[in-house]
Coordinates of N, CA and C in Angstrom, one line a residue:
M25 N 86.8 -144.7 119.9 CA 87.4 -145.2 120.2 C 86.5 -146.5 121.0
T26 N 86.5 -147.0 121.0 CA 85.6 -147.9 122.0 C 86.5 -148.2 123.3
D27 N 85.1 -148.3 124.1 CA 85.9 -148.5 125.6 C 86.3 -150.0 125.6
A28 N 86.6 -150.9 124.6 CA 87.8 -152.4 124.6 C 89.3 -150.9 124.1
Q29 N 89.4 -150.4 122.9 CA 90.4 -148.9 122.6 C 90.9 -148.4 123.9
I30 N 90.1 -147.9 124.5 CA 90.2 -146.3 125.7 C 90.6 -147.8 126.9
G31 N 90.2 -149.2 127.3 CA 91.7 -150.5 128.0 C 92.5 -151.1 128.0
L32 N 92.2 -150.6 126.5 CA 93.6 -151.0 126.3 C 94.4 -150.6 126.2
V33 N 94.8 -149.2 126.1 CA 95.4 -147.8 125.9 C 95.9 -148.0 127.8
V34 N 93.9 -148.0 128.2 CA 95.2 -147.6 129.5 C 95.9 -148.7 130.8
V35 N 95.6 -151.1 130.6 CA 95.5 -151.5 130.6 C 97.5 -151.8 130.2
T36 N 97.6 -152.1 128.8 CA 98.6 -151.2 128.6 C 100.0 -151.1 129.9
P37 N 99.7 -148.9 129.8 CA 101.0 -149.0 130.3 C 101.0 -149.4 132.1
V38 N 99.9 -149.5 132.4 CA 99.5 -150.7 133.9 C 101.2 -152.1 133.9
I39 N 100.5 -152.4 132.7 CA 100.9 -153.9 133.1 C 102.9 -153.2 132.3
V40 N 102.9 -152.6 131.3 CA 104.5 -151.6 131.2 C 105.0 -151.7 133.1
G41 N 104.2 -150.2 133.2 CA 104.7 -150.0 134.4 C 105.2 -151.2 135.6
F42 N 103.9 -152.2 135.9 CA 104.2 -153.4 136.8 C 105.8 -153.6 136.7
A43 N 105.8 -154.3 135.5 CA 106.9 -155.2 135.0 C 108.6 -154.6 135.5
L44 N 108.5 -153.1 134.8 CA 109.7 -152.5 135.2 C 109.6 -151.4 137.3
M45 N 108.5 -151.7 137.7 CA 108.6 -151.4 139.2 C 109.2 -153.2 139.9
L46 N 108.9 -154.1 138.7 CA 109.4 -155.5 139.7 C 111.1 -156.4 139.5
K47 N 111.7 -155.6 138.0 CA 112.8 -155.7 137.3 C 113.7 -154.6 138.8
R48 N 113.2 -153.8 139.3 CA 113.9 -152.7 140.7 C 113.4 -152.7 141.9
M49 N 112.7 -153.7 141.7 CA 113.3 -154.5 142.6 C 113.3 -155.6 143.2
G50 N 114.1 -155.9 141.5 CA 115.0 -157.2 141.7 C 114.4 -158.9 141.9
V51 N 113.0 -158.7 140.9 CA 111.8 -159.9 141.3 C 112.8 -160.8 139.3
L52 N 112.4 -159.2 138.5 CA 112.1 -159.7 136.9 C 114.2 -159.7 136.4
Q53 N 114.6 -160.4 136.1 CA 115.7 -160.1 135.3 C 115.9 -159.6 134.2
G54 N 116.6 -158.9 134.2 CA 116.9 -158.0 132.7 C 115.7 -158.5 131.2
G55 N 116.6 -159.8 131.1 CA 115.3 -160.0 129.2 C 114.0 -160.8 129.8
G56 N 114.1 -161.0 131.1 CA 112.2 -160.9 131.3 C 111.1 -159.4 131.3
T57 N 112.5 -158.3 132.1 CA 112.0 -157.4 132.0 C 111.1 -157.5 130.1
L58 N 112.1 -157.0 129.1 CA 112.0 -156.8 128.5 C 111.2 -157.3 127.6
A59 N 111.1 -159.2 128.1 CA 110.2 -159.8 126.9 C 108.5 -159.2 128.1
A60 N 108.2 -158.9 129.0 CA 107.1 -159.2 129.5 C 106.7 -157.3 128.5
V61 N 107.5 -156.3 128.6 CA 107.1 -155.2 128.2 C 107.2 -155.3 126.2
L62 N 107.3 -155.9 125.9 CA 107.4 -155.8 124.3 C 105.6 -156.7 124.0
A63 N 106.0 -158.2 124.7 CA 104.9 -158.6 124.9 C 103.9 -158.2 124.8
S64 N 103.1 -157.4 126.2 CA 102.5 -156.2 126.3 C 102.3 -155.5 125.6
M65 N 102.9 -154.6 124.9 CA 103.1 -153.7 124.0 C 102.2 -153.9 122.7
V66 N 103.4 -155.2 122.8 CA 102.4 -156.0 120.7 C 100.8 -156.9 120.9
I67 N 100.8 -157.0 122.2 CA 99.4 -157.6 122.1 C 98.8 -156.5 121.5
G68 N 99.5 -155.4 123.3 CA 97.6 -154.3 123.1 C 97.6 -153.8 121.1
V69 N 98.4 -152.8 121.3 CA 98.8 -153.3 119.4 C 97.7 -153.9 118.7
I70 N 97.5 -154.9 118.3 CA 97.5 -156.6 117.7 C 96.1 -155.9 118.4
L71 N 95.3 -156.2 119.6 CA 93.8 -156.5 119.9 C 93.7 -154.6 119.9
F72 N 94.5 -153.2 120.1 CA 93.9 -152.0 120.3 C 93.0 -151.9 118.3
L73 N 94.1 -152.2 116.8 CA 94.0 -152.0 115.8 C 93.1 -153.7 115.4
G74 N 92.7 -155.0 116.0 CA 91.1 -155.2 116.5 C 90.4 -155.2 115.9
Q75 N 90.1 -153.9 117.4 CA 88.8 -153.8 116.9 C 87.9 -152.9 116.5

């Protein structure tokens, strides 16, 4: 794996965790949390495969 791929593997779960934490704090609603999680996962996979 390249450095960029390792970075994506580390950062994507952090983004997902941050979105879930914001949901738990009441900052994001369910739809916003779902959109943030799905978007970060899709972008992470596309960038990972593109490397």
